[in-house]
Short mmCIF file of C-alpha atoms in Angstrom, two decimals:
data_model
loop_
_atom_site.label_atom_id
_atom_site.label_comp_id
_atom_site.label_asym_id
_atom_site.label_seq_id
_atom_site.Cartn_x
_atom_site.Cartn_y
_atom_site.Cartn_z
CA UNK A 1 -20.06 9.29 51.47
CA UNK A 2 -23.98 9.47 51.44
CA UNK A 3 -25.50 9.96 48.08
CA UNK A 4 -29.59 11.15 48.60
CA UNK A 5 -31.12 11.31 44.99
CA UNK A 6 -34.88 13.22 44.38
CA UNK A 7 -37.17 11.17 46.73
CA UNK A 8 -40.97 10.86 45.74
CA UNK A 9 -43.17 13.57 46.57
CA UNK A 10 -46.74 14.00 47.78
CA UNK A 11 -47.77 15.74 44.11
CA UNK A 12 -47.73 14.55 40.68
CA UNK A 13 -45.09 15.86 38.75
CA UNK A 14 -42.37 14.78 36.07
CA UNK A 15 -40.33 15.81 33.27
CA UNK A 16 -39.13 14.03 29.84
CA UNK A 17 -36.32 15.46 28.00
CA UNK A 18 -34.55 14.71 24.80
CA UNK A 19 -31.52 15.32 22.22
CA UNK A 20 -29.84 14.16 18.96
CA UNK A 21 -26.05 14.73 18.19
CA UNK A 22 -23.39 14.15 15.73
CA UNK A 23 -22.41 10.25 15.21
CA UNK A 24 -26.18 9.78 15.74
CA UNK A 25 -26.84 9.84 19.50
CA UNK A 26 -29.54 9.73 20.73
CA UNK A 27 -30.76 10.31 24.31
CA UNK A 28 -33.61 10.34 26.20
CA UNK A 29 -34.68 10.51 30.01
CA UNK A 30 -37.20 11.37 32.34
CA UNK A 31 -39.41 10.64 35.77
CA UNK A 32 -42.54 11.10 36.93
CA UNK A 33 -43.59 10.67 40.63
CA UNK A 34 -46.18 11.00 42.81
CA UNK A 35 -48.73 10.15 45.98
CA UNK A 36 -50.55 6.41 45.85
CA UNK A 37 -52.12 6.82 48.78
CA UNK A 38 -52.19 8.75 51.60
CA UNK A 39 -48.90 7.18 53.12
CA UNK A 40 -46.92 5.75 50.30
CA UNK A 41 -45.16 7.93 47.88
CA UNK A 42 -43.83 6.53 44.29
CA UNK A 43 -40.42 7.65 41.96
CA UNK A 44 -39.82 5.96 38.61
CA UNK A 45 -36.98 7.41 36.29
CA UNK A 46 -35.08 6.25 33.38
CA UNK A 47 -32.40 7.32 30.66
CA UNK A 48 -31.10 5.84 27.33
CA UNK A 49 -28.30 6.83 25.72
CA UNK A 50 -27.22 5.47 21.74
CA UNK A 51 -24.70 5.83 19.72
CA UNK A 52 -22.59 4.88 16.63
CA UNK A 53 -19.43 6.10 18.08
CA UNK A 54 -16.81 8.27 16.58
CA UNK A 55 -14.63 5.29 15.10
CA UNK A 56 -15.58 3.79 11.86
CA UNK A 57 -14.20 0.20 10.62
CA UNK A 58 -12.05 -0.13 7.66
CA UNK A 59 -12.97 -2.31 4.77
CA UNK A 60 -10.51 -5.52 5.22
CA UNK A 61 -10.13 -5.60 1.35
CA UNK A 62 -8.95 -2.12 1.15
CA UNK A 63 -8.62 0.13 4.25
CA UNK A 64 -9.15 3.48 2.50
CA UNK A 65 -12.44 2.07 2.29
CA UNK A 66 -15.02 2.30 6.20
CA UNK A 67 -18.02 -0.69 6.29
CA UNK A 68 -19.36 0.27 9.61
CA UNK A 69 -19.16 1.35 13.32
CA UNK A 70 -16.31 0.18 15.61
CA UNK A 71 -17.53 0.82 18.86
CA UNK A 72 -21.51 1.41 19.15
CA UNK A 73 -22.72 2.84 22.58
CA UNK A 74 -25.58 1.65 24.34
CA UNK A 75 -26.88 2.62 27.97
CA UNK A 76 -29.59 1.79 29.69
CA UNK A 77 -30.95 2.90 33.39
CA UNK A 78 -34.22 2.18 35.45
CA UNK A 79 -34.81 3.76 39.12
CA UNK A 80 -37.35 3.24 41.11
CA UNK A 81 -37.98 4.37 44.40
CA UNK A 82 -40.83 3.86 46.78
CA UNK A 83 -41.67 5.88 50.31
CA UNK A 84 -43.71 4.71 53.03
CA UNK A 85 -45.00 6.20 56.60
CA UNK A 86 -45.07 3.46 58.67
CA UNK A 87 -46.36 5.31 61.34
CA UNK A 88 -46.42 9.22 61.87
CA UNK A 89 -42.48 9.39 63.04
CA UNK A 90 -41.37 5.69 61.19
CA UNK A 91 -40.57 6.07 57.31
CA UNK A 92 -39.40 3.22 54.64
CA UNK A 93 -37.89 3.82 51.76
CA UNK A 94 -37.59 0.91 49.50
CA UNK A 95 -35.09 1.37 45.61
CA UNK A 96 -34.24 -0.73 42.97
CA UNK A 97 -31.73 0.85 40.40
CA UNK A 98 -30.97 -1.13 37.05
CA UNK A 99 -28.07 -0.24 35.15
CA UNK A 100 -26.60 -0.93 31.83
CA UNK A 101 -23.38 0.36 30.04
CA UNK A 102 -21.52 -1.13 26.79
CA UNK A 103 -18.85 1.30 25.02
CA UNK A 104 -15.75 -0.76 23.76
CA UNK A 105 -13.85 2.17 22.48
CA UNK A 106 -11.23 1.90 25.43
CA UNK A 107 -10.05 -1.16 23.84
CA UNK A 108 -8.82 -0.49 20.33
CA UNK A 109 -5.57 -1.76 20.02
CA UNK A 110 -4.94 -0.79 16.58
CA UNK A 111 -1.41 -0.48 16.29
CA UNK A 112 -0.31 3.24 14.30
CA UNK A 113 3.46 3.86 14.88
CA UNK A 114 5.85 1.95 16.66
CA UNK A 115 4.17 -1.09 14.66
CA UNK A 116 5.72 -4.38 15.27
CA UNK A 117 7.29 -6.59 12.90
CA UNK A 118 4.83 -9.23 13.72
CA UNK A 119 1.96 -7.38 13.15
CA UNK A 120 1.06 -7.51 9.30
CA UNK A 121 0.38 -4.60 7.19
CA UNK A 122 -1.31 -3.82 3.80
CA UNK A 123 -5.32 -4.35 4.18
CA UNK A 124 -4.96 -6.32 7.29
CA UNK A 125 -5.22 -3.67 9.62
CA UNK A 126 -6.10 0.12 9.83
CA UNK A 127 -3.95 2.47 9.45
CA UNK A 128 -5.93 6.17 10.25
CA UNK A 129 -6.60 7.73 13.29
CA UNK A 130 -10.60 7.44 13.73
CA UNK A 131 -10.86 3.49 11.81
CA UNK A 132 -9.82 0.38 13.43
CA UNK A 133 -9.93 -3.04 12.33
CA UNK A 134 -10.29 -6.36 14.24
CA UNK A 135 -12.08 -9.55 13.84
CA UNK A 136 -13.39 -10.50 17.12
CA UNK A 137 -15.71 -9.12 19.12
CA UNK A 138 -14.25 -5.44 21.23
CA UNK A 139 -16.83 -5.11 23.78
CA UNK A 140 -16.72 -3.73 27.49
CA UNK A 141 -20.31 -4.31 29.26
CA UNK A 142 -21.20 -3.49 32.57
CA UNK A 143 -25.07 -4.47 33.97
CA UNK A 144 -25.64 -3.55 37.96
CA UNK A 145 -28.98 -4.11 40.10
CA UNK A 146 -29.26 -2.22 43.53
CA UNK A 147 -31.36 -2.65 45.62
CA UNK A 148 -31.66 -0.39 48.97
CA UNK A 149 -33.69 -0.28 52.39
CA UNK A 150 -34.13 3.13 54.50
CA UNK A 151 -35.90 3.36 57.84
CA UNK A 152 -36.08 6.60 59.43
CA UNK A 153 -37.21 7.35 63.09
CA UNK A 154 -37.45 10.47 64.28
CA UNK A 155 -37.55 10.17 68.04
CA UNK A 156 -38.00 12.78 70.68
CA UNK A 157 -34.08 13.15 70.96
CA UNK A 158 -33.02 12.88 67.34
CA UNK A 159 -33.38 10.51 64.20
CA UNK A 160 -32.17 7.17 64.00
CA UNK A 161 -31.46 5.88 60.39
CA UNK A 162 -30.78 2.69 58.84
CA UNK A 163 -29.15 2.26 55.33
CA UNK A 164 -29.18 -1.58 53.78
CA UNK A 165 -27.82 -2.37 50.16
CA UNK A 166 -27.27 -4.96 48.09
CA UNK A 167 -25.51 -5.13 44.57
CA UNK A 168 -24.60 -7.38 41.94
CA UNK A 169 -22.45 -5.62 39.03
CA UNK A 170 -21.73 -8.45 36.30
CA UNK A 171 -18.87 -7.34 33.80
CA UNK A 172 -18.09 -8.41 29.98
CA UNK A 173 -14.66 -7.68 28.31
CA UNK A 174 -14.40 -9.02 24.76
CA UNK A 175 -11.07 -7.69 22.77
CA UNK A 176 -8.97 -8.47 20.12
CA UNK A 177 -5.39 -7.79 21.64
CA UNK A 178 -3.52 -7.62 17.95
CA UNK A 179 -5.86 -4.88 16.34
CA UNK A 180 -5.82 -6.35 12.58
CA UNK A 181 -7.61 -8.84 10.76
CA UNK A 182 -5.36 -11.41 11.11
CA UNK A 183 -6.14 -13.83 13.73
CA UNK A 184 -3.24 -13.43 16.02
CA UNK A 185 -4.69 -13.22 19.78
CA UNK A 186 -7.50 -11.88 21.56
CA UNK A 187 -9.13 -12.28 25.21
CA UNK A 188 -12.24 -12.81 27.22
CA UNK A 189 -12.50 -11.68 30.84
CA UNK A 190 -15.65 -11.62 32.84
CA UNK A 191 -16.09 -10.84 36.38
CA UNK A 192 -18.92 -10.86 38.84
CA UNK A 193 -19.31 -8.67 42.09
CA UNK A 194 -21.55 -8.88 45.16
CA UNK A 195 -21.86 -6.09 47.87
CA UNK A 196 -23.79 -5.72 50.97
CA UNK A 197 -23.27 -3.16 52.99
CA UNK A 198 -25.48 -1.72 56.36
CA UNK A 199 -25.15 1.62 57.98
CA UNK A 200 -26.85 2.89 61.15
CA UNK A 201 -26.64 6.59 61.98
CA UNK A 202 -28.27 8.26 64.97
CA UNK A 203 -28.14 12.23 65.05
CA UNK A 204 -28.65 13.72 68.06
CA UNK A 205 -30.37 17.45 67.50
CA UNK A 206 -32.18 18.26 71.20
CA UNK A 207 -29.29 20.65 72.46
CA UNK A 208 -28.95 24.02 71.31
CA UNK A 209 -25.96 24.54 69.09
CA UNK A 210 -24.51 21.29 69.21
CA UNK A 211 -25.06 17.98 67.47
CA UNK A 212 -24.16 14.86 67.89
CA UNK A 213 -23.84 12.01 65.28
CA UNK A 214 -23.37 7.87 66.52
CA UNK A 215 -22.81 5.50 64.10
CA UNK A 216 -21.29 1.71 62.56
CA UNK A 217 -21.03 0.87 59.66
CA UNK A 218 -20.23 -2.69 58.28
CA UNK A 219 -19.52 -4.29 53.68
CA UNK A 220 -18.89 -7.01 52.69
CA UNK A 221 -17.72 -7.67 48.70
CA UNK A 222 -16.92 -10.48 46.78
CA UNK A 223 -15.71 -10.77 43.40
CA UNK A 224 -15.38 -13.65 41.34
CA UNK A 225 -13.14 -13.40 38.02
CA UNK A 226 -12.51 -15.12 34.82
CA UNK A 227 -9.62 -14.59 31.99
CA UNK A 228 -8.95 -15.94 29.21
CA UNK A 229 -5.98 -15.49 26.42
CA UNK A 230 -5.92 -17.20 22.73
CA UNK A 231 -3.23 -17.39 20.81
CA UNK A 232 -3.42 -17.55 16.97
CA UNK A 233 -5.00 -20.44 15.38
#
């Protein structure tokens, strides 16, 4: 799968967009791109998204009572892309995409029906759809950095194109496994992945009606992960 997003053009232009919703979010993104000289071509976009969220926190002294947002969203996103004629049939492309996403709503645990005998009761946890309760942090992170090379040849057969990446993608899960405010057990995981990858396509186009695509492609990944479980104190 080959994803090609808006490359840089050779006139000015951008656009810058905004919006407010319910549980306070607010967005906002845009780009603006553009010729630096008269071979090199610049893209920079970004986006940012907040939120409260749609779950409120219960009061731990009385539950009928909300002191605040469970689950805030944040997002962040940077692109940046810069084109280059080498020479009249050599291009370079050169990226760098930044990327950030925390929304910990997918791990509530706050126990409604079915509720253990374990798991305490009264003002120690929530007990409405929409609140939860917990007293360590419920947080699921994700930051990645790209970065991509693109060299294009157009030859007097056909176009020869290479594709280099690298990414690192660096994840935070903080949750409170018991969903009350009784210290009973709660996790930490964090994980770390690195990807390179390199692609080499060469498209044929000098015979009538039929073209002809050669290729390899080679990725590597590695990911390195940490858990942890605690019990109550």
């Amino acid at each position: 799968i080959l994803v090609n997003t808006l490359r840089p053009s050779d006139t000015f232009g951008g656009k810058v967009e905004g919006s407010y919703a319910s549980f306070n979010e607010r967005r906002a993104s845009g780009y603006v791109m553009g010729p630096i000289s008269e071979r090199a071509r610049v893209m920079v976009a970004g986006a940012v998204r907040d939120s409260d969220g749609h779950i409120r926190m219960t009061d731990p002294t009385d539950v009928n009572r909300k002191r605040g947002h469970a689950t805030p969203i944040e997002q962040r996103a940077l692109r940046t892309k810069l084109e280059y004629d080498l020479t009249p049939d050599l291009q370079a492309t050169l990226a760098y995409n930044y990327a950030f996403s925390s929304d910990g709503s997918g791990l509530l645990f706050t126990p409604f029906d079915y509720v253990s005998a374990a798991i305490p009761g009264g003002n120690a946890r929530a007990t409405k759809l929409g609140t939860a309760s917990y007293n360590h942090d419920t947080i699921a992170s994700t930051e990645t950095q790209e970065y991509t090379l693109k060299l294009a040849w157009n030859t007097p057969i056909g176009t020869l194109t290479s594709y280099t990446g690298y990414a690192d993608r660096y994840h935070e899960i903080f949750r409170d496994s018991d969903g009350t405010y009784v210290d009973l057990g709660y996790g930490v995981n964090y994980a770390d992945q690195f990807t390179f990858q390199q692609a080499v396509d060469f498209v044929v186009d000098v015979w009538d009606r039929v073209d002809l695509v050669i290729g390899g492609f080679y990725l590597t990944d590695k990911n390195w992960i940490d858990y942890e479980i605690y019990g109550a104190n």
